[in-house]
Coordinates of C-alpha atoms and ligand atoms in Angstrom, one line a residue:
Chain A
X1 CA 85.6 120.1 187.7
X2 CA 89.2 121.2 187.9
X3 CA 90.1 124.7 189.0
X4 CA 93.5 126.4 188.6
X5 CA 94.0 129.0 191.3
X6 CA 96.7 131.8 190.9
X7 CA 97.7 134.5 193.4
X8 CA 100.7 136.8 192.8
X9 CA 99.4 139.9 194.6
X10 CA 102.1 139.9 197.3
X11 CA 105.7 138.7 197.8
X12 CA 104.2 135.2 197.6
X13 CA 103.6 133.4 194.4
X14 CA 101.1 130.6 194.9
X15 CA 99.2 128.3 192.5
X16 CA 96.9 125.3 193.2
X17 CA 94.7 122.9 191.5
X18 CA 91.4 121.7 193.0
X19 CA 89.1 119.0 191.7
X20 CA 85.7 119.8 193.1
X21 CA 86.3 119.4 196.9
X22 CA 89.7 117.8 196.5
X23 CA 92.9 119.8 196.6
X24 CA 95.2 117.9 194.3
X25 CA 98.2 120.3 194.2
X26 CA 99.5 123.5 195.7
X27 CA 102.8 125.2 195.1
X28 CA 103.8 128.3 197.1
X29 CA 107.0 130.3 197.0
X30 CA 107.7 133.1 199.4
X31 CA 111.2 134.1 198.3
X32 CA 112.0 137.4 196.6
X33 CA 109.4 138.8 194.2
X34 CA 110.3 137.2 191.0
X35 CA 106.9 136.2 189.9
X36 CA 107.6 136.8 186.2
X37 CA 110.4 134.2 186.2
X38 CA 108.8 131.7 188.5
X39 CA 105.0 131.7 188.0
X40 CA 104.8 129.8 184.7
X41 CA 107.5 127.2 185.6
X42 CA 105.6 126.7 188.9
X43 CA 102.3 126.1 187.1
X44 CA 104.1 123.8 184.6
X45 CA 105.8 121.8 187.3
X46 CA 102.5 121.4 189.3
X47 CA 100.6 120.2 186.3
X48 CA 103.3 117.6 185.5
X49 CA 103.4 116.4 189.1
X50 CA 99.6 116.1 189.2
X51 CA 99.6 114.5 185.7
X52 CA 97.1 116.9 184.2
X53 CA 97.3 119.1 181.2
X54 CA 95.9 122.6 180.5
X55 CA 93.1 120.9 178.6
X56 CA 91.8 119.3 181.9
X57 CA 91.2 122.7 183.5
X58 CA 87.5 123.9 183.6
X59 CA 87.8 127.2 185.5
X60 CA 90.5 129.6 186.6
X61 CA 90.4 131.4 189.9
X62 CA 92.7 134.4 190.1
X63 CA 93.4 137.0 192.8
X64 CA 92.9 140.4 191.3
X65 CA 94.1 142.5 194.2
X66 CA 94.6 144.8 196.0
X67 CA 98.3 144.3 196.2
X68 CA 101.5 145.0 194.2
X69 CA 100.4 146.5 190.8
X70 CA 103.0 144.7 188.8
X71 CA 102.5 141.4 190.7
X72 CA 98.8 141.6 190.1
X73 CA 99.2 142.1 186.4
X74 CA 101.5 139.1 186.1
X75 CA 98.9 136.8 187.7
X76 CA 95.9 138.4 185.9
X77 CA 97.6 138.4 182.5
X78 CA 98.5 134.7 183.0
X79 CA 95.0 133.8 184.0
X80 CA 93.4 135.7 181.1
X81 CA 95.7 134.0 178.6
X82 CA 95.0 130.5 179.8
X83 CA 91.3 131.2 179.9
X84 CA 91.5 132.7 176.4
X85 CA 93.4 129.7 175.0
X86 CA 91.1 127.2 176.7
X87 CA 87.9 129.2 176.2
X88 CA 86.9 128.9 179.9
X89 CA 85.7 131.3 182.5
X90 CA 87.5 133.1 185.3
X91 CA 86.2 133.6 188.9
X92 CA 87.9 136.6 190.4
X93 CA 88.8 136.7 194.1
X94 CA 90.2 139.6 196.1
X95 CA 93.4 139.2 198.0
X96 CA 91.9 140.1 201.4
X97 CA 89.0 137.7 201.2
X98 CA 91.4 135.0 200.1
X99 CA 93.7 135.6 203.1
X100 CA 90.7 135.7 205.4
X101 CA 89.6 132.3 204.0
X102 CA 92.9 130.8 205.3
X103 CA 91.4 131.2 208.8
X104 CA 88.5 129.0 207.9
X105 CA 85.8 128.8 210.6
X106 CA 87.8 130.7 213.3
X107 CA 85.9 132.8 215.8
X108 CA 86.2 136.5 216.1
X109 CA 87.2 139.1 213.6
X110 CA 89.7 138.3 210.8
X111 CA 91.7 141.3 209.6
X112 CA 94.0 140.7 206.6
X113 CA 96.6 143.3 205.9
X114 CA 98.6 143.8 202.7
X115 CA 101.5 146.3 202.4
X116 CA 100.4 149.4 200.5
X117 CA 103.7 151.3 201.1
X118 CA 104.2 154.6 203.0
X119 CA 103.1 152.9 206.3
X120 CA 99.7 152.0 204.8
X121 CA 98.0 148.7 204.3
X122 CA 95.1 147.4 202.2
X123 CA 92.7 145.9 204.6
X124 CA 89.2 144.8 205.4
X125 CA 87.5 142.8 208.2
X126 CA 85.7 139.5 207.9
X127 CA 84.0 137.0 210.1
X128 CA 82.6 133.5 209.7
X129 CA 78.8 133.4 210.0
X130 CA 76.9 130.1 209.5
X131 CA 79.9 128.6 207.8
X132 CA 80.3 131.4 205.3
X133 CA 82.9 134.2 205.2
X134 CA 81.3 137.6 205.3
X135 CA 83.0 141.0 205.1
X136 CA 82.0 143.3 207.9
X137 CA 83.4 146.5 206.4
X138 CA 84.7 147.8 203.1
X139 CA 88.1 147.2 201.5
X140 CA 90.3 150.3 202.1
X141 CA 93.8 151.7 202.4
X142 CA 94.6 152.6 206.0
X143 CA 97.6 153.9 207.9
X144 CA 98.8 151.0 210.0
X145 CA 98.7 153.1 213.2
X146 CA 95.1 154.1 212.6
X147 CA 94.2 150.5 212.0
X148 CA 95.8 149.4 215.3
X149 CA 94.1 152.2 217.2
X150 CA 90.8 151.2 215.7
X151 CA 91.3 147.5 216.7
X152 CA 92.4 148.5 220.2
X153 CA 89.3 150.5 220.8
X154 CA 86.6 148.6 219.0
X155 CA 87.2 144.9 218.9
X156 CA 87.6 142.1 221.5
X157 CA 89.5 139.6 219.5
X158 CA 91.1 140.1 216.1
X159 CA 93.2 137.7 214.0
X160 CA 95.7 139.5 211.9
X161 CA 97.3 137.9 208.8
X162 CA 98.9 138.8 205.5
X163 CA 102.4 139.7 204.5
X164 CA 102.2 143.1 206.1
X165 CA 102.0 141.5 209.6
X166 CA 105.8 140.8 209.4
X167 CA 106.5 144.3 208.2
X168 CA 104.7 145.8 211.3
X169 CA 105.6 143.1 213.8
X170 CA 107.0 145.4 216.4
X171 CA 103.8 147.4 216.6
X172 CA 101.5 144.3 216.7
X173 CA 103.3 142.0 219.2
X174 CA 102.3 143.6 222.5
X175 CA 98.6 144.1 221.8
X176 CA 96.3 142.1 224.0
X177 CA 93.4 141.6 221.6
X178 CA 95.4 140.9 218.5
X179 CA 96.4 137.3 217.4
X180 CA 98.7 136.7 214.6
X181 CA 97.9 133.7 212.3
X182 CA 100.4 130.8 212.3
X183 CA 102.9 130.7 209.4
X184 CA 100.9 127.9 207.7
X185 CA 97.9 130.3 207.3
X186 CA 99.5 133.8 207.4
X187 CA 100.3 134.2 203.8
X188 CA 98.4 134.0 200.5
X189 CA 97.5 130.4 199.5
X190 CA 96.1 129.5 196.1
X191 CA 94.0 126.7 197.7
X192 CA 91.9 129.5 199.3
X193 CA 91.7 131.2 195.9
X194 CA 90.4 127.8 194.4
X195 CA 87.8 127.3 197.1
X196 CA 86.5 130.9 196.8
X197 CA 86.4 130.6 193.0
X198 CA 84.5 127.3 193.3
X199 CA 81.9 129.0 195.6
X200 CA 81.6 131.9 193.2
X201 CA 81.2 129.5 190.3
X202 CA 78.4 127.7 192.1
X203 CA 76.6 131.0 192.4
X204 CA 77.2 131.8 188.7
X205 CA 79.6 134.6 189.6
X206 CA 82.1 134.0 186.8
X207 CA 83.6 136.3 184.1
X208 CA 84.7 136.2 180.6
X209 CA 88.5 136.7 180.4
X210 CA 88.1 139.9 178.4
X211 CA 86.4 141.5 181.4
X212 CA 88.9 140.6 184.0
X213 CA 91.3 143.4 185.2
X214 CA 93.3 143.9 188.3
X215 CA 91.6 145.6 191.3
X216 CA 94.1 148.3 192.2
X217 CA 92.0 150.5 194.5
X218 CA 94.6 153.2 194.0
X219 CA 94.9 155.4 191.0
X220 CA 98.3 155.7 189.4
X221 CA 100.6 158.4 190.9
X222 CA 100.5 160.3 187.7
X223 CA 96.7 160.4 187.6
X224 CA 96.6 161.6 191.2
X225 CA 99.1 164.4 190.5
X226 CA 97.3 165.3 187.3
X227 CA 94.0 165.6 189.2
X228 CA 95.6 167.7 191.9
X229 CA 97.0 170.0 189.3
X230 CA 93.6 170.4 187.6
X231 CA 92.1 171.2 191.0
X232 CA 94.8 173.8 191.8
X233 CA 94.2 175.4 188.4
X234 CA 90.4 175.4 189.0
X235 CA 90.9 177.1 192.4
X236 CA 93.3 179.7 190.9
X237 CA 90.9 180.3 188.1
X238 CA 88.2 181.6 190.4
Chain B
X1 CA 106.8 122.7 152.9
X2 CA 104.3 123.5 155.6
X3 CA 103.6 127.1 156.2
X4 CA 104.7 128.4 159.6
X5 CA 102.2 130.6 161.4
X6 CA 103.5 133.0 164.0
X7 CA 101.4 134.8 166.6
X8 CA 103.3 137.9 167.9
X9 CA 102.7 140.1 170.9
X10 CA 104.2 143.5 171.6
X11 CA 103.6 145.7 174.7
X12 CA 106.9 147.4 175.4
X13 CA 105.7 151.0 175.5
X14 CA 102.4 152.6 174.7
X15 CA 101.0 150.3 172.0
X16 CA 99.3 147.0 172.7
X17 CA 99.7 145.0 169.5
X18 CA 99.3 141.5 168.2
X19 CA 99.9 140.1 164.7
X20 CA 99.8 136.9 162.8
X21 CA 102.4 136.1 160.1
X22 CA 102.8 133.4 157.5
X23 CA 106.4 132.3 157.0
X24 CA 107.8 135.3 158.8
X25 CA 107.3 137.9 156.1
X26 CA 103.7 137.8 155.1
X27 CA 101.4 139.7 157.5
X28 CA 98.0 138.2 157.9
X29 CA 97.0 140.7 160.5
X30 CA 98.7 143.4 162.6
X31 CA 96.4 145.0 165.2
X32 CA 97.7 148.0 167.1
X33 CA 95.8 149.6 170.0
X34 CA 97.6 152.9 170.5
X35 CA 97.5 154.8 173.8
X36 CA 98.8 158.1 172.5
X37 CA 95.7 160.0 173.5
X38 CA 95.7 158.5 176.9
X39 CA 99.2 159.8 177.6
X40 CA 98.8 163.2 175.9
X41 CA 97.6 165.0 179.1
X42 CA 100.7 163.8 180.9
X43 CA 103.1 165.0 178.2
X44 CA 104.7 161.6 177.7
X45 CA 104.2 157.9 178.4
X46 CA 103.4 157.2 182.0
X47 CA 104.6 153.6 182.7
X48 CA 101.8 152.7 185.3
X49 CA 99.1 154.1 183.1
X50 CA 100.5 152.2 180.1
X51 CA 100.6 148.9 182.0
X52 CA 97.0 149.3 183.1
X53 CA 95.8 150.0 179.6
X54 CA 97.8 147.0 178.2
X55 CA 96.1 144.5 180.5
X56 CA 92.7 145.9 179.7
X57 CA 93.3 145.6 175.9
X58 CA 95.6 142.6 175.5
X59 CA 93.3 139.6 175.0
X60 CA 90.9 141.5 172.8
X61 CA 93.8 142.7 170.6
X62 CA 95.1 139.1 170.3
X63 CA 91.6 137.9 169.4
X64 CA 91.3 140.6 166.7
X65 CA 94.6 139.5 165.2
X66 CA 93.4 135.9 165.0
X67 CA 90.0 136.9 163.6
X68 CA 91.5 139.2 161.0
X69 CA 94.0 136.5 159.9
X70 CA 91.0 134.1 159.9
X71 CA 92.7 131.5 162.1
X72 CA 92.3 130.0 165.5
X73 CA 94.9 129.3 168.3
X74 CA 95.2 125.8 166.9
X75 CA 96.7 127.0 163.6
X76 CA 99.6 128.7 165.4
X77 CA 103.1 127.2 165.2
X78 CA 105.1 129.6 167.3
X79 CA 104.4 132.5 169.7
X80 CA 106.8 135.5 169.6
X81 CA 106.8 138.2 172.2
X82 CA 108.9 141.3 173.0
X83 CA 110.8 140.8 176.3
X84 CA 112.9 144.0 176.1
X85 CA 114.0 146.7 175.9
X86 CA 111.1 148.8 177.2
X87 CA 109.0 149.7 180.2
X88 CA 109.2 146.7 182.6
X89 CA 105.6 146.9 183.7
X90 CA 104.4 147.2 180.2
X91 CA 106.6 144.4 178.9
X92 CA 105.4 142.1 181.7
X93 CA 101.8 142.2 180.5
X94 CA 102.5 141.0 177.0
X95 CA 105.2 138.6 178.2
X96 CA 103.0 137.0 180.9
X97 CA 100.2 136.6 178.4
X98 CA 102.5 135.1 175.8
X99 CA 104.1 132.6 178.2
X100 CA 100.7 131.5 179.5
X101 CA 99.4 131.0 175.9
X102 CA 102.5 129.0 175.0
X103 CA 101.9 126.8 178.0
X104 CA 98.1 126.4 177.5
X105 CA 98.4 125.8 173.8
X106 CA 101.6 123.8 174.0
X107 CA 103.3 125.9 171.4
X108 CA 107.0 127.1 171.4
X109 CA 107.8 130.6 172.7
X110 CA 110.4 133.0 171.3
X111 CA 111.4 136.1 173.2
X112 CA 112.2 138.9 170.8
X113 CA 114.4 142.0 171.3
X114 CA 112.2 145.0 170.4
X115 CA 115.0 146.8 168.5
X116 CA 115.6 143.6 166.4
X117 CA 111.9 143.8 165.6
X118 CA 112.3 147.3 164.3
X119 CA 115.0 146.1 161.9
X120 CA 112.9 143.2 160.8
X121 CA 110.0 145.5 159.8
X122 CA 112.0 146.0 156.7
X123 CA 111.9 142.3 155.8
X124 CA 108.1 142.6 155.8
X125 CA 108.1 145.8 153.8
X126 CA 110.5 144.4 151.1
X127 CA 110.2 140.7 150.6
X128 CA 113.4 140.7 148.6
X129 CA 115.6 142.4 151.2
X130 CA 118.3 140.2 152.5
X131 CA 121.2 140.9 154.9
X132 CA 123.9 142.1 155.1
X133 CA 123.3 145.9 155.3
X134 CA 123.7 148.9 157.6
X135 CA 120.6 149.7 159.7
X136 CA 119.9 153.1 161.4
X137 CA 117.3 152.5 164.1
X138 CA 115.8 155.8 165.4
X139 CA 112.8 156.1 167.8
X140 CA 111.7 157.7 171.0
X141 CA 113.6 155.1 173.0
X142 CA 116.6 154.2 170.8
X143 CA 119.2 155.5 168.4
X144 CA 121.4 152.7 167.0
X145 CA 123.6 152.3 164.0
X146 CA 123.9 148.5 163.4
X147 CA 125.7 146.2 161.0
X148 CA 123.1 143.5 160.2
X149 CA 125.3 140.6 159.2
X150 CA 122.6 137.9 158.9
X151 CA 119.2 137.1 160.2
X152 CA 119.5 137.5 164.0
X153 CA 123.2 138.5 163.7
X154 CA 124.0 142.0 164.6
X155 CA 126.9 144.2 165.5
X156 CA 126.2 147.6 167.1
X157 CA 128.5 150.2 165.5
X158 CA 127.1 153.1 167.5
X159 CA 124.4 154.3 169.8
X160 CA 123.3 157.5 171.5
X161 CA 125.2 158.5 174.6
X162 CA 122.4 160.5 176.0
X163 CA 118.9 161.2 174.5
X164 CA 117.4 159.1 171.8
X165 CA 116.6 161.0 168.6
X166 CA 112.9 160.8 169.1
X167 CA 113.3 161.9 172.7
X168 CA 115.1 165.0 171.5
X169 CA 112.1 165.7 169.2
X170 CA 109.7 165.3 172.2
X171 CA 111.7 167.6 174.4
X172 CA 112.0 170.4 171.8
X173 CA 108.3 170.0 171.1
X174 CA 107.5 170.4 174.8
X175 CA 109.8 173.5 175.0
X176 CA 107.9 175.0 172.0
X177 CA 104.6 174.0 173.7
X178 CA 103.6 172.0 170.6
X179 CA 102.2 168.9 172.3
X180 CA 103.0 165.2 172.3
X181 CA 104.3 163.2 170.5
X182 CA 106.8 165.7 169.2
X183 CA 108.3 164.0 166.1
X184 CA 105.3 164.3 163.7
X185 CA 104.5 167.8 164.9
X186 CA 108.0 169.1 164.4
X187 CA 108.3 167.3 161.0
X188 CA 105.1 169.0 159.8
X189 CA 106.2 172.5 161.0
X190 CA 109.6 172.0 159.6
X191 CA 108.2 171.8 156.1
X192 CA 107.0 175.4 156.4
X193 CA 110.3 176.7 157.9
X194 CA 113.8 177.6 156.8
X195 CA 116.3 174.9 157.9
X196 CA 119.2 177.3 157.5
X197 CA 117.6 180.0 159.6
X198 CA 119.4 179.0 162.8
X199 CA 122.8 177.4 163.0
X200 CA 122.4 174.7 165.7
X201 CA 125.4 172.5 166.5
X202 CA 126.0 169.2 164.8
X203 CA 127.6 166.8 167.3
X204 CA 129.9 164.2 165.7
X205 CA 131.9 163.2 168.8
X206 CA 135.3 161.6 168.1
X207 CA 136.6 161.3 164.6
X208 CA 135.9 157.6 164.0
X209 CA 132.9 157.2 166.4
X210 CA 129.5 156.0 165.2
X211 CA 127.9 157.1 168.5
X212 CA 125.4 160.0 168.7
X213 CA 124.7 162.7 171.2
X214 CA 121.7 165.0 171.1
X215 CA 121.7 166.6 174.6
X216 CA 124.0 169.4 173.4
X217 CA 121.7 170.2 170.5
X218 CA 118.8 170.1 172.9
X219 CA 120.5 172.7 175.2
X220 CA 121.4 174.9 172.3
X221 CA 117.8 175.0 171.2
X222 CA 116.6 175.7 174.7
X223 CA 119.2 178.5 175.1
X224 CA 118.2 180.0 171.8
X225 CA 114.5 180.0 172.9
X226 CA 115.4 181.6 176.3
X227 CA 117.6 184.2 174.6
X228 CA 114.8 185.2 172.3
X229 CA 112.3 185.4 175.2
X230 CA 114.7 187.6 177.2
X231 CA 115.2 190.0 174.4
X232 CA 111.4 189.9 173.7
X233 CA 112.1 188.9 170.1
X234 CA 109.7 186.9 168.0
X235 CA 110.3 183.2 167.7
X236 CA 109.5 181.7 164.3
X237 CA 108.5 178.2 165.4
X238 CA 108.7 176.8 161.9
X239 CA 112.3 178.0 161.5
X240 CA 113.2 176.5 164.9
X241 CA 111.6 173.2 164.0
X242 CA 113.2 173.1 160.6
X243 CA 116.7 174.1 161.8
X244 CA 116.6 171.7 164.8
X245 CA 115.4 168.8 162.6
X246 CA 118.1 169.5 160.1
X247 CA 120.7 169.4 162.8
X248 CA 119.5 165.9 163.9
X249 CA 119.0 164.6 160.5
X250 CA 122.4 165.7 159.1
X251 CA 124.3 163.8 161.8
X252 CA 122.2 160.7 161.4
X253 CA 122.6 160.6 157.7
X254 CA 126.3 161.4 157.5
X255 CA 127.1 158.8 160.1
X256 CA 125.0 156.1 158.4
X257 CA 126.7 156.8 155.1
X258 CA 130.1 156.7 156.7
X259 CA 129.2 153.4 158.3
X260 CA 128.2 151.9 154.9
X261 CA 131.4 153.0 153.3
X262 CA 133.7 151.9 156.1
X263 CA 132.0 148.5 156.3
X264 CA 131.7 148.2 152.5
X265 CA 127.9 148.0 152.1
X266 CA 125.8 149.5 149.4
X267 CA 122.5 149.3 151.3
X268 CA 121.2 151.4 154.2
X269 CA 118.0 150.4 155.9
X270 CA 116.0 152.8 158.2
X271 CA 113.9 151.5 161.1
X272 CA 112.0 152.9 164.2
X273 CA 109.4 155.5 164.7
X274 CA 111.6 158.4 163.6
X275 CA 112.1 156.6 160.3
X276 CA 108.7 158.1 159.5
X277 CA 110.3 161.6 159.6
X278 CA 110.1 163.1 156.1
X279 CA 113.2 165.3 156.6
X280 CA 115.3 162.2 157.5
X281 CA 114.0 160.2 154.6
X282 CA 114.6 162.9 152.0
X283 CA 118.1 163.7 153.2
X284 CA 119.1 160.0 153.4
X285 CA 117.7 159.3 149.9
X286 CA 119.5 162.4 148.5
X287 CA 122.9 161.6 150.1
X288 CA 122.7 157.9 149.3
X289 CA 122.0 158.5 145.7
X290 CA 125.1 160.8 145.5
X291 CA 127.1 157.8 147.0
X292 CA 125.5 155.0 145.0
X293 CA 123.9 153.5 148.1
X294 CA 120.4 152.1 148.1
X295 CA 117.9 153.1 150.8
X296 CA 115.0 151.1 152.3
X297 CA 112.6 152.1 154.9
X298 CA 109.3 150.7 156.2
X299 CA 105.9 152.2 155.6
X300 CA 104.5 154.3 158.4
X301 CA 102.5 151.5 160.1
X302 CA 105.6 149.3 160.3
X303 CA 107.9 152.1 161.5
X304 CA 106.0 152.7 164.8
X305 CA 105.7 149.9 167.3
X306 CA 103.8 146.9 166.1
X307 CA 103.7 143.2 166.6
X308 CA 104.2 142.2 163.0
X309 CA 107.9 143.2 163.2
X310 CA 108.2 141.1 166.4
X311 CA 106.6 138.2 164.6
X312 CA 109.2 138.4 161.8
X313 CA 112.1 138.4 164.2
X314 CA 110.5 135.5 166.1
X315 CA 110.1 133.5 162.9
X316 CA 113.9 133.7 162.0
X317 CA 114.8 132.8 165.6
X318 CA 112.3 129.8 165.5
X319 CA 113.6 128.4 162.2
X320 CA 117.1 128.7 163.6
X321 CA 116.2 126.8 166.7
X322 CA 116.4 129.7 169.2
X323 CA 113.5 129.0 171.5
X324 CA 112.8 130.6 175.0
X325 CA 111.5 128.8 178.0
X326 CA 108.7 129.6 180.5
X327 CA 111.1 131.4 182.9
X328 CA 111.8 134.1 180.3
X329 CA 111.7 137.5 182.2
X330 CA 111.3 141.1 181.0
X331 CA 114.7 142.8 180.5
X332 CA 114.0 146.6 180.4
X333 CA 117.5 147.5 179.2
X334 CA 118.0 144.5 176.9
X335 CA 120.9 145.2 174.5
X336 CA 120.8 144.2 170.8
X337 CA 122.6 140.9 170.2
X338 CA 122.1 139.8 173.8
X339 CA 120.1 136.6 174.4
Ligands
LIG1 ZN1 110.1 150.9 169.3

């Protein structure tokens, strides 16, 4: 079965096609965040080069976040529409597990970090156990300095990856127990999205396109402010 | 001749909408999922909140449009989608969806200017309407006076230099603590008020300008309200609403009629959400009949944002060979007549 994988959760736009266990195409661009302009032409180009048509696709794997809100929506809207047009299912993958999957079968803790602005990152920790990727904590938004302290104190060996690694390079370089993933594995890759989607498909963990929405973690700024206002009013009302 | 079926998608602000049209002017379905209630508590449209709602709704809205038109994706000849102007995050949801549909279904894509869509709502309303004419487009986001020379051929005669007409209504409604959206509320109150009660300024700008400006009027209303409060005098909300609305409407109507006369047209067409304002409609009809000018305006459902109007604009672009490609991007400040 052919799986189309899509990930636009970060600066990187990446798409891939996998046919069962065979990766037949992957196209990744890490140059300015112009996902809206580039994503569809990338998919179109990849299909042409691989000599397949949208009718050949059986499943879509899409990265639903966390990450850039607008970026996520471009990828998710695209995946939903293709699944809708073709009447096929979607397997959703989160951006952190997808990054961790890039470090296939490595030892130690894998800690992907994605920029969440204001010196914060979306993060989670994973490890490989019996050839399967397992998360060893929950996805959260953390201050980068707190995360570094935590790693320094608690872990022997941690592989860091994700676009936020470059952003916080200066802080990460001189730490003994932190290893930065190589460029070939550091950023989002849709081949990882495809593989995880295939694993989920095998477990029956797929969704109807109507039910697929981005995974933001964060509420919108307006909602946060509104809730704060309600809270203040509640306190004053006492 | 074979019928041309258009699927249209609109998500530029706070309505998620999809429509199916036959030959550009016959609406087979026009589904609108409005978010007005969602944004009420914020007192206006919040872009991030709107974008999130769009992506939750979009494919169900599209499916409803297909179902109601009793067609499937296979029956579609062309896909039209709004790519600007509007809120960029909101536009990108509809646009990304439309581009992916165009790719997966192998159907041509047409990017539509939202304002052009508003004008085209009139072609749906009145099947006999043909260009050329003068069109006044007034909504929460835009105020344009346009010479419509032909299908897809426009010349902007004037536009607002500050607030859009609908925006002015929203701001005054907020100052009067009337809620959101302000237009329909003020319109309703104005009916019970005296439009000559307060003499608010009419801003005409330079002698031969077709541009508009509403910020001075807005300040005048706010000053009036503050003055009354300072003096502890009662504010008759109905009179404020009626006098404010009259000041907006008078300038809109007089400039439209002047444009028709200068350009030599006997037809004025209204478009946009504020075209639903009863004060505007009445005054325009009155003044136009004095001047032997005919007036057209869309029914309420076609005045506010909807995908049917986008589908009509897309149809005329399609039959004239104006097709977009998959790199089409959202243009939040897209100008009318720009491609
Ligand atoms: Zn509009």
